[in-house]
PDB file of C-alpha atoms in Angstrom:
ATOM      1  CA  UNK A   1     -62.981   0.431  -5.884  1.00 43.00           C
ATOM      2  CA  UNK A   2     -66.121   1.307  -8.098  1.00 50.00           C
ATOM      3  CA  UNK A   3     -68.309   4.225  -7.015  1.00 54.00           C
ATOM      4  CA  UNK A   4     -67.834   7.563  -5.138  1.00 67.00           C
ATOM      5  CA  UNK A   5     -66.173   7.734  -1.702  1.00 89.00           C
ATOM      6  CA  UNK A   6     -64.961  10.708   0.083  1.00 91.00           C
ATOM      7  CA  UNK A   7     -61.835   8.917   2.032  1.00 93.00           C
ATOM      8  CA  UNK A   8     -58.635   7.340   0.514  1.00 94.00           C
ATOM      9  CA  UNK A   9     -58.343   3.565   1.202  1.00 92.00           C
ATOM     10  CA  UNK A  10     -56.028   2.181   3.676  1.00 94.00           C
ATOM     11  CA  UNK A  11     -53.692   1.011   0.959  1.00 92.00           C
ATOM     12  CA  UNK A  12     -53.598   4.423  -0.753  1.00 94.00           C
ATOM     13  CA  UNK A  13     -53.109   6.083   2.675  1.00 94.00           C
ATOM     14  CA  UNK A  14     -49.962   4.332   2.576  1.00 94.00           C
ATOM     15  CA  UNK A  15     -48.657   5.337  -0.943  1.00 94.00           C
ATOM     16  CA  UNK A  16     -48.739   8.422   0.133  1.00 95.00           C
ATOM     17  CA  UNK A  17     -47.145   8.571   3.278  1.00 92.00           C
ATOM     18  CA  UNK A  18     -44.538   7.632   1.689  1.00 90.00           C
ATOM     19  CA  UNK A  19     -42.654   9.019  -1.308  1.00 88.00           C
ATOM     20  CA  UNK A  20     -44.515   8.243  -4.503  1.00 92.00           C
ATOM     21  CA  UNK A  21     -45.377  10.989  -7.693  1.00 93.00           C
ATOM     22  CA  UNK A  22     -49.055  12.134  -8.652  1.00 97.00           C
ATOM     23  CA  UNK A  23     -50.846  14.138 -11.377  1.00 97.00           C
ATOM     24  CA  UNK A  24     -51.945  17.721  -9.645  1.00 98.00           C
ATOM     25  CA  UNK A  25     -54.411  18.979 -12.169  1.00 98.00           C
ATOM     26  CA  UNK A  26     -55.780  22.814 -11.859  1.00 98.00           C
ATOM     27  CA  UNK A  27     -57.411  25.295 -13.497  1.00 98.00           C
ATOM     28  CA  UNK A  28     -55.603  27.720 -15.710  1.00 97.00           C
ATOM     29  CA  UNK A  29     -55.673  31.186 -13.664  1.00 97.00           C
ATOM     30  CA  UNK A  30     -54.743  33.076 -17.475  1.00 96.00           C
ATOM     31  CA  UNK A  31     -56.921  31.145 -19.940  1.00 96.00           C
ATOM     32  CA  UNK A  32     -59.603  29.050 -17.460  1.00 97.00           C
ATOM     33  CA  UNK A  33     -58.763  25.778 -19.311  1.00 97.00           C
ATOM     34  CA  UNK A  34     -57.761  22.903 -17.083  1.00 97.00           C
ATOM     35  CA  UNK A  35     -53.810  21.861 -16.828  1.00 97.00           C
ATOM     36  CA  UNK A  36     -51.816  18.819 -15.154  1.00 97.00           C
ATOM     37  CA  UNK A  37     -48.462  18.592 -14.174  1.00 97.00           C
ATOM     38  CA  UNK A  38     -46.585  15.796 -11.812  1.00 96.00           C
ATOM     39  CA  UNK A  39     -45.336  16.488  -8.892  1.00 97.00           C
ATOM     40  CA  UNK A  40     -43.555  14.352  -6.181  1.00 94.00           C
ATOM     41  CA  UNK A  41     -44.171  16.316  -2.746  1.00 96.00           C
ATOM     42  CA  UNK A  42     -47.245  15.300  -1.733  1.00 97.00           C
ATOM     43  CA  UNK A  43     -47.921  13.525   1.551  1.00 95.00           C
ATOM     44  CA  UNK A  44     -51.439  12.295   2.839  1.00 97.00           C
ATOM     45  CA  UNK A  45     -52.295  13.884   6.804  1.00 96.00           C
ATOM     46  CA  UNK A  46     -54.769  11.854   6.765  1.00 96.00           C
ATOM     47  CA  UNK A  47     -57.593   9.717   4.544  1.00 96.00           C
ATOM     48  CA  UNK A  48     -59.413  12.895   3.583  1.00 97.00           C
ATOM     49  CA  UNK A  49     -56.363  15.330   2.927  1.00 98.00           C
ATOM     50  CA  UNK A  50     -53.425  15.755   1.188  1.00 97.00           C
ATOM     51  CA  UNK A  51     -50.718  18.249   1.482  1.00 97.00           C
ATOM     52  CA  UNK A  52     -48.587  18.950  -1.023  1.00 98.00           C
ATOM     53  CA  UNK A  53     -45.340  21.761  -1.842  1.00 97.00           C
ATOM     54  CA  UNK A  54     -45.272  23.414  -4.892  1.00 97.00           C
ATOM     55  CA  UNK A  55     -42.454  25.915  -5.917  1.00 97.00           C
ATOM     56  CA  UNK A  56     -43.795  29.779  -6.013  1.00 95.00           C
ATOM     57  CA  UNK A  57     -42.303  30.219  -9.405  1.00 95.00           C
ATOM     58  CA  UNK A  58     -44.669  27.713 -10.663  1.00 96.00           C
ATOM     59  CA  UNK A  59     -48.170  28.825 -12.793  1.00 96.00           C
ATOM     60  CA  UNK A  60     -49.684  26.292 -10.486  1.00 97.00           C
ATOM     61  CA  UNK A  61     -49.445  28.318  -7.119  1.00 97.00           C
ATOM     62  CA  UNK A  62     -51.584  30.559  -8.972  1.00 97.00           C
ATOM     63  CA  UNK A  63     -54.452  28.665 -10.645  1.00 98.00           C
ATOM     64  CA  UNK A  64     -54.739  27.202  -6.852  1.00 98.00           C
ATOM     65  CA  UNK A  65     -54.881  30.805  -5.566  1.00 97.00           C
ATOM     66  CA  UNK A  66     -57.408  31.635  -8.008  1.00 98.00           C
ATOM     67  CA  UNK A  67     -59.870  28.131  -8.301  1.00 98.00           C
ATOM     68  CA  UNK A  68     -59.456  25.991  -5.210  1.00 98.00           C
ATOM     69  CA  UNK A  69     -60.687  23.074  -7.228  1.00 98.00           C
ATOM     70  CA  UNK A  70     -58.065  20.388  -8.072  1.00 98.00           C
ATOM     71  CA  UNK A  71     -57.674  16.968  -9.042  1.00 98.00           C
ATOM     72  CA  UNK A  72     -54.768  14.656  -7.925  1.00 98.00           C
ATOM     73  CA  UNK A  73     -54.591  11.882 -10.111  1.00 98.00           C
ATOM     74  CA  UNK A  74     -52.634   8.558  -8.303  1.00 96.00           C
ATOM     75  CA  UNK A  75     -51.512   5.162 -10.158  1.00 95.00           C
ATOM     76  CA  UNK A  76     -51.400   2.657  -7.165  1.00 88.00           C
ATOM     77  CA  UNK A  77     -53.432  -0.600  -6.296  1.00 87.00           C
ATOM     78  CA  UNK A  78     -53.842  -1.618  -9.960  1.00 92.00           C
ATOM     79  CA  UNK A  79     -55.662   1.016 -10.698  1.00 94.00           C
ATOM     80  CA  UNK A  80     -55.613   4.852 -11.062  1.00 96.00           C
ATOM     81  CA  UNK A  81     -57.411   6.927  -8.869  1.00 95.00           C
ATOM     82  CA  UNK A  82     -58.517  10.887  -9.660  1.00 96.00           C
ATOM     83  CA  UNK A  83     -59.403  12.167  -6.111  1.00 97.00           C
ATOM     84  CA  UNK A  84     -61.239  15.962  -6.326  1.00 98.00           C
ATOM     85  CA  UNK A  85     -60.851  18.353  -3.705  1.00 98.00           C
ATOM     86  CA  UNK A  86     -60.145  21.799  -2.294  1.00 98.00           C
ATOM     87  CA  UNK A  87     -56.595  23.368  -2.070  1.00 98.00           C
ATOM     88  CA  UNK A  88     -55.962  26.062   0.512  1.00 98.00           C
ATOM     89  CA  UNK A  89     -52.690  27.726   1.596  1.00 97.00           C
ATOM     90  CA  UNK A  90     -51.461  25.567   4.735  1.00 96.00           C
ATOM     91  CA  UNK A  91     -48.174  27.728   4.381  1.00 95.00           C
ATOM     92  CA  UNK A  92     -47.469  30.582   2.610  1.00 95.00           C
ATOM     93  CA  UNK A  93     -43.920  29.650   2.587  1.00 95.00           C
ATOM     94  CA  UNK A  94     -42.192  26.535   4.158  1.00 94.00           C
ATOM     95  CA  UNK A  95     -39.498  27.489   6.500  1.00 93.00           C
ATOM     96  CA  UNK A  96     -35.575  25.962   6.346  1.00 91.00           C
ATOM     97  CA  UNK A  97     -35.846  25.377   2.433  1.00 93.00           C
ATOM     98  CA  UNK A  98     -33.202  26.542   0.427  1.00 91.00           C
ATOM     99  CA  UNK A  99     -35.907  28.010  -2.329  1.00 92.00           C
ATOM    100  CA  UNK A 100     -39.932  29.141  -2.068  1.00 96.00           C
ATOM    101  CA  UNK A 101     -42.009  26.488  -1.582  1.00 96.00           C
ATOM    102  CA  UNK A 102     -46.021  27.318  -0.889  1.00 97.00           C
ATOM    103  CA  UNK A 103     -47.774  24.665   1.058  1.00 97.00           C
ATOM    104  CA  UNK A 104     -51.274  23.485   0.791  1.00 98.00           C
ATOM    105  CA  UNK A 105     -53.618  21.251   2.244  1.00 98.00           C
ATOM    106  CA  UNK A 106     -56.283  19.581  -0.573  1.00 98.00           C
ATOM    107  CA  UNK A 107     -59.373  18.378   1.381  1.00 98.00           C
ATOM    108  CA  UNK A 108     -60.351  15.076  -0.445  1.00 97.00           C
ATOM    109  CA  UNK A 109     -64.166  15.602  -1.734  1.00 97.00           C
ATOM    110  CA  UNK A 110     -64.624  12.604  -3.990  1.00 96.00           C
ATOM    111  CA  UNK A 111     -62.522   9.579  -4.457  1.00 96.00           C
ATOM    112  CA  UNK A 112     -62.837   7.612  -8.244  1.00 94.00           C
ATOM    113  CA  UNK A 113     -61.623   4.743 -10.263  1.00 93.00           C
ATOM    114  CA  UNK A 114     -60.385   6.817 -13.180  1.00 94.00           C
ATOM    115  CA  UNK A 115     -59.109   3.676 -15.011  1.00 95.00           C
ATOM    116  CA  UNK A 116     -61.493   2.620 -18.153  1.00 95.00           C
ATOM    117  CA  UNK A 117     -63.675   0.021 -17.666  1.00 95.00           C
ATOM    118  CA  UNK A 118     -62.686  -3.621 -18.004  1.00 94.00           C
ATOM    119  CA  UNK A 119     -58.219  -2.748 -17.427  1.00 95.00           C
ATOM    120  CA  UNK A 120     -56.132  -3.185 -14.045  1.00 94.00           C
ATOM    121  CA  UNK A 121     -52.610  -1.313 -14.057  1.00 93.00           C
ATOM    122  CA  UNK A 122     -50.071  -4.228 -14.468  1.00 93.00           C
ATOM    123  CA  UNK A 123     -47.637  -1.998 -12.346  1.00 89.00           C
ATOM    124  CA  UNK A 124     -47.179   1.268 -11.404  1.00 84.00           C
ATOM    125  CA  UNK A 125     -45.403   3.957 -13.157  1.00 88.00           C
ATOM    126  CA  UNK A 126     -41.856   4.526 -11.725  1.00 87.00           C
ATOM    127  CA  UNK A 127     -39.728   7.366 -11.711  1.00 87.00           C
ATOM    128  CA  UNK A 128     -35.510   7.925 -11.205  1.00 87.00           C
ATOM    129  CA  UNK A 129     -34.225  11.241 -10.422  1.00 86.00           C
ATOM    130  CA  UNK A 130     -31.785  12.518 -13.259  1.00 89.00           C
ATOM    131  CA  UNK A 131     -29.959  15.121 -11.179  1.00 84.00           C
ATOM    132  CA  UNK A 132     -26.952  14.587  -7.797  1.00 87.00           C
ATOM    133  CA  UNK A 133     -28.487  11.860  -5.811  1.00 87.00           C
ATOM    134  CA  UNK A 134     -27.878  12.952  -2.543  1.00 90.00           C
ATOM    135  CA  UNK A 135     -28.877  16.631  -3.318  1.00 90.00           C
ATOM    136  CA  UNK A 136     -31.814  15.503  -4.058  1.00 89.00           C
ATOM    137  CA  UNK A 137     -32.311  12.693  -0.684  1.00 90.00           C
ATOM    138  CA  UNK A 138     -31.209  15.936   1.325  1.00 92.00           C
ATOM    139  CA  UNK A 139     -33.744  17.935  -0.580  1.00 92.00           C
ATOM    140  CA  UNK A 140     -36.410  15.887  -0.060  1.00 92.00           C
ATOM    141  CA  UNK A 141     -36.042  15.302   3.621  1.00 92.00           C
ATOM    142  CA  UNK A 142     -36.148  18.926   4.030  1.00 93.00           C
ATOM    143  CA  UNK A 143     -39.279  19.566   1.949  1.00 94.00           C
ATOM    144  CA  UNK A 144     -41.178  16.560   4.210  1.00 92.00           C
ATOM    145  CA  UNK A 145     -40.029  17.484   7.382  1.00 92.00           C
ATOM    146  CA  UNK A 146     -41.256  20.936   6.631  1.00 93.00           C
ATOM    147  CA  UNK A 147     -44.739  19.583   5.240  1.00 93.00           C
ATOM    148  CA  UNK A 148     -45.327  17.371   8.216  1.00 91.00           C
ATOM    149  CA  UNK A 149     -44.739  19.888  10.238  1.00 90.00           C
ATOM    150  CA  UNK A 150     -46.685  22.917   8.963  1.00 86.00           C
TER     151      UNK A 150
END
């Protein structure tokens, strides 16, 4: 994928349907420099936005409050893709979840190789979860069911 495009591909649509981790980069609401964390509940609606669940004790429910702008960075089809957009509050505050999650909706503006020039990914970062297994299947059911349905 070289260039600009405004829609995910096909393929990526598909990555993120299902469960799979990103980079969520923001804008600092306390110092205005630019910060990324990972995060794992993210699920595409459709090929031009994402919606994603972020815990209200989190800094980054802020910075999105504050600066829209955001960057979700994705390792998938041998290559890693930074996809720019604009985050607004789909839910202030997902129902039947046993903490605070805030929902929002990240319509996809711009859609970029972010990989240097001249490398293809051999495979995609992976990721276990360290803590109770099925805590964390029940958990996640809860959050997506929630997200779909907001």
């Amino acid at each position: 994928m070289s260039g600009t495009v405004t829609q995910m591909t096909e393929t990526l649509l598909a990555q993120l349907k299902s469960e799979t981790f990103v980079l969520l980069s923001t804008v600092d609401a306390e110092t205005g420099g630019p910060t990324s964390s990972a995060i794992s509940w993210v699920y595409a609606l459709n090929a031009s936005t994402l919606r994603i669940a972020i815990d209200h004790r989190s800094r980054l429910v802020e910075n999105i409050k504050s600066n829209p702008l955001v960057t979700i960075t994705v390792f998938g089809e041998g290559t890693v893709h930074a996809m720019n957009g604009r985050a607004a509050i789909a839910l202030d505050l997902l129902p039947n979840i046993p903490f605070k999650l805030c929902c929002f909706d990240i319509s996809i503006e711009a859609v970029r190789n972010a990989l240097f020039y001249g490398a293809q990914l051999s495979s995609a970062p992976q990721y276990i979860k360290t803590y109770d297994q099925r805590a964390s299947e029940k958990l996640d059911g809860q959050v997506f069911s929630a997200m779909q349905k907001a």
